[in-house]
mmCIF file of C-alpha atoms in Angstrom:
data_model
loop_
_atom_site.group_PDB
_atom_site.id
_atom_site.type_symbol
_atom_site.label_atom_id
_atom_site.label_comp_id
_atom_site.label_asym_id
_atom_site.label_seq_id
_atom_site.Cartn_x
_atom_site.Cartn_y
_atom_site.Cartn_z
ATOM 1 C CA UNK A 1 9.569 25.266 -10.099
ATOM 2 C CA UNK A 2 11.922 26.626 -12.536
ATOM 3 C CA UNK A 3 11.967 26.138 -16.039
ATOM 4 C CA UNK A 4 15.642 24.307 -15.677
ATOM 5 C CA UNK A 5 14.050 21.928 -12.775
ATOM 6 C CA UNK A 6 11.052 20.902 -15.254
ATOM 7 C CA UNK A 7 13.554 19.760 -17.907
ATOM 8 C CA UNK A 8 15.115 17.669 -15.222
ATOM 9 C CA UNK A 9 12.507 16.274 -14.096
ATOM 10 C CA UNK A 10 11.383 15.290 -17.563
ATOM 11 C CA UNK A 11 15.243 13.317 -17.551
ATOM 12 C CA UNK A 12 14.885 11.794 -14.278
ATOM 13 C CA UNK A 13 11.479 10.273 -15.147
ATOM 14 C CA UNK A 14 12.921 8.869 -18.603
ATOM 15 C CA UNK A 15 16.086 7.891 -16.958
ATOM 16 C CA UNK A 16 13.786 5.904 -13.959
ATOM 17 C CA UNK A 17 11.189 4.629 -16.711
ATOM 18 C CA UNK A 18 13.081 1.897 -17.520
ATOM 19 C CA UNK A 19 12.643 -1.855 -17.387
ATOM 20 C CA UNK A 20 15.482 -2.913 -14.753
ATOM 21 C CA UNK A 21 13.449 -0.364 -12.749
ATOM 22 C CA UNK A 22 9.835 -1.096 -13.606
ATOM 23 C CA UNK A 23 9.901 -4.909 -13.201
ATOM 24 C CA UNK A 24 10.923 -4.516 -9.392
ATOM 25 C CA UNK A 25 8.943 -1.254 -8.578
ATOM 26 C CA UNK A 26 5.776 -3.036 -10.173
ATOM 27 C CA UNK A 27 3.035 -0.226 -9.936
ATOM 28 C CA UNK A 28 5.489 2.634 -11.749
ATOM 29 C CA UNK A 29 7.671 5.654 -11.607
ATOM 30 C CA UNK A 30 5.583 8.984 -10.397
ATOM 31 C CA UNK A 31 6.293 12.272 -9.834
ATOM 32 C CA UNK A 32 5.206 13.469 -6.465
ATOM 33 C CA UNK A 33 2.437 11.356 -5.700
ATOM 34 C CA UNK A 34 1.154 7.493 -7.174
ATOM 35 C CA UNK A 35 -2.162 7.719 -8.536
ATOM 36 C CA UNK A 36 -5.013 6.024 -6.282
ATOM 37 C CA UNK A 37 -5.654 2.947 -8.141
ATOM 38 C CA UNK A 38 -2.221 1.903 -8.394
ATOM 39 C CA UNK A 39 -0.388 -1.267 -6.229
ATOM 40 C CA UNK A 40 2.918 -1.246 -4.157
ATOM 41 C CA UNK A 41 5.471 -1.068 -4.953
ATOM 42 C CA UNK A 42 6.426 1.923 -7.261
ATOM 43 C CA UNK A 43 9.059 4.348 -7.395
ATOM 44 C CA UNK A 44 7.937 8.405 -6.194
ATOM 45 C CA UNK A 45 10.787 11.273 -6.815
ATOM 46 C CA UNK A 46 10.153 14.703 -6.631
ATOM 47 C CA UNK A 47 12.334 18.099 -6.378
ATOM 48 C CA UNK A 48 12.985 17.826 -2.123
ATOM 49 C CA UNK A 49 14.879 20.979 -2.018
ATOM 50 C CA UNK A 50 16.425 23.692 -4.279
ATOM 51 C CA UNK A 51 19.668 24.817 -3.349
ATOM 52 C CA UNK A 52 20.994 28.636 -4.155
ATOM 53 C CA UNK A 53 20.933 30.130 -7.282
ATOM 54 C CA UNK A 54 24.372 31.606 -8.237
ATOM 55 C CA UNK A 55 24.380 34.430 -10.335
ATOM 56 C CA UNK A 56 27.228 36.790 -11.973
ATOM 57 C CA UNK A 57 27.195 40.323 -11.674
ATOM 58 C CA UNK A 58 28.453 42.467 -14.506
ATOM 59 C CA UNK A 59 27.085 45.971 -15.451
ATOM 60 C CA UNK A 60 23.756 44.903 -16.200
ATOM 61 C CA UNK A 61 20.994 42.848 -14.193
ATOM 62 C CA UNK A 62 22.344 39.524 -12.493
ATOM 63 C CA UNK A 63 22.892 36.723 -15.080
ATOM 64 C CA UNK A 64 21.626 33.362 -13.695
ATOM 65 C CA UNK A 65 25.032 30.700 -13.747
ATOM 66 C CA UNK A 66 23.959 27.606 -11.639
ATOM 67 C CA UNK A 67 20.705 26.187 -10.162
ATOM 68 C CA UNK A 68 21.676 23.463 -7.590
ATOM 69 C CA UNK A 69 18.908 21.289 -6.681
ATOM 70 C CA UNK A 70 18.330 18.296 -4.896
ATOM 71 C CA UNK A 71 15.872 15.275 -5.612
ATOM 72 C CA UNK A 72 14.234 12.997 -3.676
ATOM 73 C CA UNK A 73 13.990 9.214 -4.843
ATOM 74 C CA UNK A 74 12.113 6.691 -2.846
ATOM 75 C CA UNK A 75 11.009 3.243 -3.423
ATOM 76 C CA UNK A 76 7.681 2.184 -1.647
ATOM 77 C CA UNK A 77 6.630 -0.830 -0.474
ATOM 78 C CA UNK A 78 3.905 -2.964 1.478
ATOM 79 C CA UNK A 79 3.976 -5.787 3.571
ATOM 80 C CA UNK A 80 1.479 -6.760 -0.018
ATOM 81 C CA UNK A 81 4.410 -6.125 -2.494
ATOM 82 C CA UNK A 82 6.208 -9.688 -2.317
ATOM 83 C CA UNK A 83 6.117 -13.371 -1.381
ATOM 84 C CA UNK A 84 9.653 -13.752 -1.499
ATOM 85 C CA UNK A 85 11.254 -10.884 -0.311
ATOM 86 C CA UNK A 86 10.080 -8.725 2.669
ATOM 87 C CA UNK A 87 9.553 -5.107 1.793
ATOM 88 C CA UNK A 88 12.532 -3.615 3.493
ATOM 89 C CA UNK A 89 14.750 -5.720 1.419
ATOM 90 C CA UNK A 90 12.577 -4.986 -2.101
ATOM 91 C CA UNK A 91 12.400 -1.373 -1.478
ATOM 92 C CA UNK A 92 16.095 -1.840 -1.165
ATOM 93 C CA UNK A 93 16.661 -3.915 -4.284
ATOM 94 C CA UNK A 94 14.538 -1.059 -6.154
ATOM 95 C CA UNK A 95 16.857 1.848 -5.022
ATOM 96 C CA UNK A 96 19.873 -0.174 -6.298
ATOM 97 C CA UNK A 97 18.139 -0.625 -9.553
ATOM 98 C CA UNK A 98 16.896 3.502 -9.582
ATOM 99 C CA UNK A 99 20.983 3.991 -9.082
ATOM 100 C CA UNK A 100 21.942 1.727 -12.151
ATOM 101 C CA UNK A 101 19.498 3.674 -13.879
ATOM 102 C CA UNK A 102 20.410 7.313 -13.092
ATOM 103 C CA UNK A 103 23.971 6.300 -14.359
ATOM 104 C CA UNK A 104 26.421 8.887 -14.188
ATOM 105 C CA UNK A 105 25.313 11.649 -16.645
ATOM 106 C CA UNK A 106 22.199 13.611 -17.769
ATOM 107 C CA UNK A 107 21.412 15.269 -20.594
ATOM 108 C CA UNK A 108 19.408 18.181 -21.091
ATOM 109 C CA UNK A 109 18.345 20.234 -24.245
ATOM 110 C CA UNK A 110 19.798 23.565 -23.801
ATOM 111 C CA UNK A 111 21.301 23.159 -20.671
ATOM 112 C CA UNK A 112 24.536 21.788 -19.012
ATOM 113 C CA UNK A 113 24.323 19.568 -16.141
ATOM 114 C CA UNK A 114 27.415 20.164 -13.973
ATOM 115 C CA UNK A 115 26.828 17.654 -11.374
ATOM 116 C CA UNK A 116 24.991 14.598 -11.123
ATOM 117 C CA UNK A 117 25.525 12.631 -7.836
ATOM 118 C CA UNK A 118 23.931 10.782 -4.981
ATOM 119 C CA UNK A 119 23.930 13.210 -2.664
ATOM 120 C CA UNK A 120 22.623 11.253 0.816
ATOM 121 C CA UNK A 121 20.021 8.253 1.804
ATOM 122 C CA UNK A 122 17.095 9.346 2.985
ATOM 123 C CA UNK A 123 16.292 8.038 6.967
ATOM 124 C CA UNK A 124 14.424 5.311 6.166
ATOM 125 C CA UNK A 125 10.684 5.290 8.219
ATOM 126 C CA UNK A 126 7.629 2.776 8.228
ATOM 127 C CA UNK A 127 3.648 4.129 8.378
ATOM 128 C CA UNK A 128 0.890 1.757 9.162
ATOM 129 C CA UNK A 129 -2.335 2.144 6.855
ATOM 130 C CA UNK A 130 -4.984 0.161 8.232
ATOM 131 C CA UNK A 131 -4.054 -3.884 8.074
ATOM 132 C CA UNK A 132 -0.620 -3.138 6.876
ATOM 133 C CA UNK A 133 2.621 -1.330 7.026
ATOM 134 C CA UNK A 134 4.171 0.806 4.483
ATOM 135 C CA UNK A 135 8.017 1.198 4.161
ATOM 136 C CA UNK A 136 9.591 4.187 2.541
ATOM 137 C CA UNK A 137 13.392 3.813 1.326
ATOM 138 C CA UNK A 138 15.144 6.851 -0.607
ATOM 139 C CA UNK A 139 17.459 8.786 -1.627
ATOM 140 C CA UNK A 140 18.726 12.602 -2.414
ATOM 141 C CA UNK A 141 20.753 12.757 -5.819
ATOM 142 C CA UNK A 142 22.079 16.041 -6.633
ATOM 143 C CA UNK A 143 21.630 17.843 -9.544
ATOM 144 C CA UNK A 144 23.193 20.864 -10.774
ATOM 145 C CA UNK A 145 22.972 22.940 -14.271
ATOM 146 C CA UNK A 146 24.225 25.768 -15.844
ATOM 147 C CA UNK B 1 -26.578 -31.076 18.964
ATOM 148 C CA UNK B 2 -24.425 -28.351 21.210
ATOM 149 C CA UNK B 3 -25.542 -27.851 24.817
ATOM 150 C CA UNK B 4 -26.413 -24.734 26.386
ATOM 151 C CA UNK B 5 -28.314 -21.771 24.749
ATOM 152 C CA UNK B 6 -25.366 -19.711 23.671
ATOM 153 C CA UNK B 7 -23.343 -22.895 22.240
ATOM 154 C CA UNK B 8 -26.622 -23.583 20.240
ATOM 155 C CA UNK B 9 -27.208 -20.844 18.776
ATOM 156 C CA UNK B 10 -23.598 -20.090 18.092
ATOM 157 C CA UNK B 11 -22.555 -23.520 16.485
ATOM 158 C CA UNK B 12 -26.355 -24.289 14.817
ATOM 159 C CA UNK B 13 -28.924 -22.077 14.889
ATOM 160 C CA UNK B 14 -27.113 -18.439 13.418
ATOM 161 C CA UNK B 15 -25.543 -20.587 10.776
ATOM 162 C CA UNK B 16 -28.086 -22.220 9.847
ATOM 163 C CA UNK B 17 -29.776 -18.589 9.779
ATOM 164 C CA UNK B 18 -27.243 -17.358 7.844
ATOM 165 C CA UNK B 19 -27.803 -19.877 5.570
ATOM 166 C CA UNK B 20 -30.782 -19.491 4.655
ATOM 167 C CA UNK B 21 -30.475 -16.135 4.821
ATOM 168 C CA UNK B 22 -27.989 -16.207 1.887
ATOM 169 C CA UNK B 23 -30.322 -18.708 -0.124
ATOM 170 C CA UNK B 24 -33.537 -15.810 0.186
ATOM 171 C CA UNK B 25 -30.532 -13.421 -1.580
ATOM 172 C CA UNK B 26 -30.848 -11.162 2.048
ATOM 173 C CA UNK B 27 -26.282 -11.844 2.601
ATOM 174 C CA UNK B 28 -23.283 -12.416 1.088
ATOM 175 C CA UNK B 29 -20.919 -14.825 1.132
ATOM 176 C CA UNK B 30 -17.501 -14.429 1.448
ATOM 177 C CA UNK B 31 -13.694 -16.074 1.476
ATOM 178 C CA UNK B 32 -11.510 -15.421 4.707
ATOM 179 C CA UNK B 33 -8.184 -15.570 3.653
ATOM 180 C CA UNK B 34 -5.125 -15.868 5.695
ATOM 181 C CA UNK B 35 -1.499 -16.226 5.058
ATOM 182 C CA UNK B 36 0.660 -19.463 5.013
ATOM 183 C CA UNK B 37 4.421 -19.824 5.635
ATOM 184 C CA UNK B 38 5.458 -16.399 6.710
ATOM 185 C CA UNK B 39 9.299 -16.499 7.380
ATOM 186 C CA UNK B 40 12.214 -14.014 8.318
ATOM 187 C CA UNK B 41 14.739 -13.403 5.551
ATOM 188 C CA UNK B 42 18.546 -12.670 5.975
ATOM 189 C CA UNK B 43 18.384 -9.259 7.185
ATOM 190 C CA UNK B 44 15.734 -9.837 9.590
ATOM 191 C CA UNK B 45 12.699 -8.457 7.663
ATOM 192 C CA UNK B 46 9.405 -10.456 8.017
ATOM 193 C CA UNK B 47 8.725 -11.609 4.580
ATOM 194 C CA UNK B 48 4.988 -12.293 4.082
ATOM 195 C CA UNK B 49 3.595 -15.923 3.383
ATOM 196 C CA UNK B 50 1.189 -16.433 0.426
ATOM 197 C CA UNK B 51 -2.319 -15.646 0.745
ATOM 198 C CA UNK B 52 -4.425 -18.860 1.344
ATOM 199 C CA UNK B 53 -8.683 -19.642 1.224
ATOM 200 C CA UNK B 54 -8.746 -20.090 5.159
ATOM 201 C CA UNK B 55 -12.589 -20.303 5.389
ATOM 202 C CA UNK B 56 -14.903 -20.157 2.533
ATOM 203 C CA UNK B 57 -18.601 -19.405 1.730
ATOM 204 C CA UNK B 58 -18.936 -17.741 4.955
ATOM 205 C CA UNK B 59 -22.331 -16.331 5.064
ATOM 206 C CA UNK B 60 -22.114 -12.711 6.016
ATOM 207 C CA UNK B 61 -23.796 -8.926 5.773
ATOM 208 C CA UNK B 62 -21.818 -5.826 5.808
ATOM 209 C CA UNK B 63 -22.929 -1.869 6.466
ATOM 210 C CA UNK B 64 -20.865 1.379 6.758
ATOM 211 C CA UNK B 65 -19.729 2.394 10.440
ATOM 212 C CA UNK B 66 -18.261 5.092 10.086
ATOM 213 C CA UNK B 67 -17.308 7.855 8.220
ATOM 214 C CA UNK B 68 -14.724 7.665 6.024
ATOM 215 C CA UNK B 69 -11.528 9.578 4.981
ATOM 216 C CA UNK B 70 -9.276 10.518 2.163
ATOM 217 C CA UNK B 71 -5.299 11.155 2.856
ATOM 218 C CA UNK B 72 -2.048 10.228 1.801
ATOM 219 C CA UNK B 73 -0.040 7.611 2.812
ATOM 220 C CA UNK B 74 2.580 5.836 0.618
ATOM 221 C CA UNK B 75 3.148 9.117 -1.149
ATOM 222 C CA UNK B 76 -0.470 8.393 -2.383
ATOM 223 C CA UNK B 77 -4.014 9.702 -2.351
ATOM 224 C CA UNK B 78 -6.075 6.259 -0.264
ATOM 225 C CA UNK B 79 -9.566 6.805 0.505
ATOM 226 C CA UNK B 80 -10.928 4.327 2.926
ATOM 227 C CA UNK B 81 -14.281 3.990 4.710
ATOM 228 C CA UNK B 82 -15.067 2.271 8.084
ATOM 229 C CA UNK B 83 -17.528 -1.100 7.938
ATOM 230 C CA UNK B 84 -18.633 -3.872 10.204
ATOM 231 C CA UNK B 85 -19.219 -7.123 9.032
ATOM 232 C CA UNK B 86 -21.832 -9.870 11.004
ATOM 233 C CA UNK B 87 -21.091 -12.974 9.861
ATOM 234 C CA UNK B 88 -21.753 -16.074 12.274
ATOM 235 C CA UNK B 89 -18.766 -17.893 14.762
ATOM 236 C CA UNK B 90 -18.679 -21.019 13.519
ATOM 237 C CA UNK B 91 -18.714 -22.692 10.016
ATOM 238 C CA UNK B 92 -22.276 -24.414 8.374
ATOM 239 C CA UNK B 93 -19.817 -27.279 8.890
ATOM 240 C CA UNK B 94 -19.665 -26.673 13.033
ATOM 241 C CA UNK B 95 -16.296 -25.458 13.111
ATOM 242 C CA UNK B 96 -15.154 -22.768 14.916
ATOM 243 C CA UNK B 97 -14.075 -19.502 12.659
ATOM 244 C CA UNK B 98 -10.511 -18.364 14.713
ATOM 245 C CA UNK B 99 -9.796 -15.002 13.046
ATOM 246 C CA UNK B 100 -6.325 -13.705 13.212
ATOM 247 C CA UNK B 101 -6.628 -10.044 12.671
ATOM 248 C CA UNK B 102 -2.923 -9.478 11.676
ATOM 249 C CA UNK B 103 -3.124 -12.051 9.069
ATOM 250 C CA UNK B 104 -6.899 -12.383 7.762
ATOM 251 C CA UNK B 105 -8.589 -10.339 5.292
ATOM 252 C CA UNK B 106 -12.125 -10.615 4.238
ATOM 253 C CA UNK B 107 -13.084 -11.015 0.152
ATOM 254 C CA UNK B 108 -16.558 -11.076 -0.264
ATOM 255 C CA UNK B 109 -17.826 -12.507 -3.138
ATOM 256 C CA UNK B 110 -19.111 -10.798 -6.055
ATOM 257 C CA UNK B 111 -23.082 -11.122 -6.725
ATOM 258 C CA UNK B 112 -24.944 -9.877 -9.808
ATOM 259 C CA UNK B 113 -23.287 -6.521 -11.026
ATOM 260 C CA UNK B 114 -21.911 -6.209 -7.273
ATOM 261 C CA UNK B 115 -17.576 -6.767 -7.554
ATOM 262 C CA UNK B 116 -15.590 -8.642 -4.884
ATOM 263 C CA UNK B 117 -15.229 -6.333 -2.152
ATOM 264 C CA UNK B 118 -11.998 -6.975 -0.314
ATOM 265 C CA UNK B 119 -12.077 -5.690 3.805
ATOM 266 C CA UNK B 120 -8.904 -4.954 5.680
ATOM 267 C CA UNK B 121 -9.952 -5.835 9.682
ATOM 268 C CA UNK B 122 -9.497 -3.633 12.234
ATOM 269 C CA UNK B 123 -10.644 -5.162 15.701
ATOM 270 C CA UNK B 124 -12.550 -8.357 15.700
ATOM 271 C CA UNK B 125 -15.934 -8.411 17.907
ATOM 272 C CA UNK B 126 -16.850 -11.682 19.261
ATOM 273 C CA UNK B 127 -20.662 -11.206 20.634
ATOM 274 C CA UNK B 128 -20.502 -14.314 23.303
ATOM 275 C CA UNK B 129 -19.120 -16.807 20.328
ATOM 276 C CA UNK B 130 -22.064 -16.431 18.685
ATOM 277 C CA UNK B 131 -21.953 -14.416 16.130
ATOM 278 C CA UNK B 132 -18.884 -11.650 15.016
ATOM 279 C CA UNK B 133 -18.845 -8.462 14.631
ATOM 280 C CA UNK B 134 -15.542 -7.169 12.841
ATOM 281 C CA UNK B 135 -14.578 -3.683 12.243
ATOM 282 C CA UNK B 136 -12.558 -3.370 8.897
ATOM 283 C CA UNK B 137 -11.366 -0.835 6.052
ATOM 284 C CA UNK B 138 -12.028 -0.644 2.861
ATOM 285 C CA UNK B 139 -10.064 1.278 0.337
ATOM 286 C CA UNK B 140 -10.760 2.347 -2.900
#
């Protein structure tokens, strides 16, 4: 992970960290992976995929101009999560709320972000884990710097 | 008073066991709980009912069955172990326990510096409506 995609990922978790996020996705925002002890649902984004580096080429070595990466945002839910909505539907509510969140620009110190988009949704897909089923929602936002 | 052997030991004798089982401190007790009013919301999902006290003070003992195992799932780390719980068929009361697996979960009480243990079932055993024998999960 570069040092560009850490100070990103330091924005996307104080972006997500927010109330209108946290009261749906209950159990938190994580990077990667949710802690064991913690309840559906909560919010998981990580770096998915890194896209190619662009570089100028003068005289000297290559001078780094753009990292292009893309990030993975997904809301997860249990058949546990809620009384009054089923999970598809929360999990859905929570992605709306990650998007109101994200807003349209980020910030970094030192760096310019160039683009700052949803990119795709991610296929959504169900796993079972013993009495219940999980439900993953998501989506790719693309992020690129200079 | 049931008829046949199987009916009374099923519907008097094992809960009565139990019973006093649970008095001499030897099992626990525990709360079957089940789920009330499921429904299906506008987009189709199933949207879960709330969790209701089905059975309670259900005499019962439980032991590890298996090994367990530690994964992910939910984009988390779960570690669960396999158990089977005996408890008897039929209520101190005479009534018959009817477990649902889909929508019954096992809490079993807390006792001295021992927490509330909550089981996930698996398959249900019915030894010839006598007594049960339920495979579960616990996590945690």
């Amino acid at each position: 992970m570069s040092a560009i995609s850490e100070k990103v990922r330091v924005a996307l978790y104080a972006k997500l960290n927010v109330s209108g996020v946290t009261t749906l996705a209950t159990g938190g925002i994580f990077e990667s992976l949710a802690p064991e002890n913690v309840a559906m649902p909560y919010v998981v984004f990580r770096r998915q995929a890194s896209g190619e580096i662009v570089y100028s080429m003068g005289s000297a070595a290559p001078t780094q101009q753009l990292e292009n990466d893309l990030w993975l945002i997904k809301a997860i839910t249990d058949e546990d999560s809620d009384t009054t909505k089923g999970p598809q539907k929360l999990a859905e509510d929570i992605l709306t709320a990650c998007v109101t969140a994200l807003g349209s620009s980020l910030t970094l110190s030192g760096n310019t972000v160039v683009w700052y988009s949803r990119f795709a949704d991610m296929p959504p897909y169900e796993e079972v884990l013993n009495d219940r089923t999980i439900f993953h929602r998501g989506m790719l936002i693309r992020v690129a710097t200079t | 008073m049931a008829t046949g052997l199987l009916n009374q030991l099923g519907r008097d004798i094992l809960p009565s066991v139990f019973s006093s089982l649970n008095t001499a401190g030897i099992v626990d007790t525990m709360t079957i709980q089940g789920e009330g009013g499921a429904s299906v919301g506008t987009g189709g999902e199933r949207i879960k009912g709330t969790a209701t006290d089905v059975y309670e003070d259900i005499p019962v003992s439980y032991e590890v069955a298996a090994d367990g195992w530690r994964g992910i799932s939910g984009d988390k780390a779960v570690s669960t172990i396999r158990y089977k719980l005996t408890f008897p068929a039929y209520t101190k009361f005479g009534d018959r326990i009817n477990l649902d697996p889909t929508t019954h979960r096992f809490t079993v009480h807390a006792r001295g510096d021992e927490p509330v243990k909550t089981f996930r079932i698996v398959a249900v055993g019915d030894v010839s409506g006598v007594v049960f024998e339920v495979i579960c999960e616990r996590e945690g």
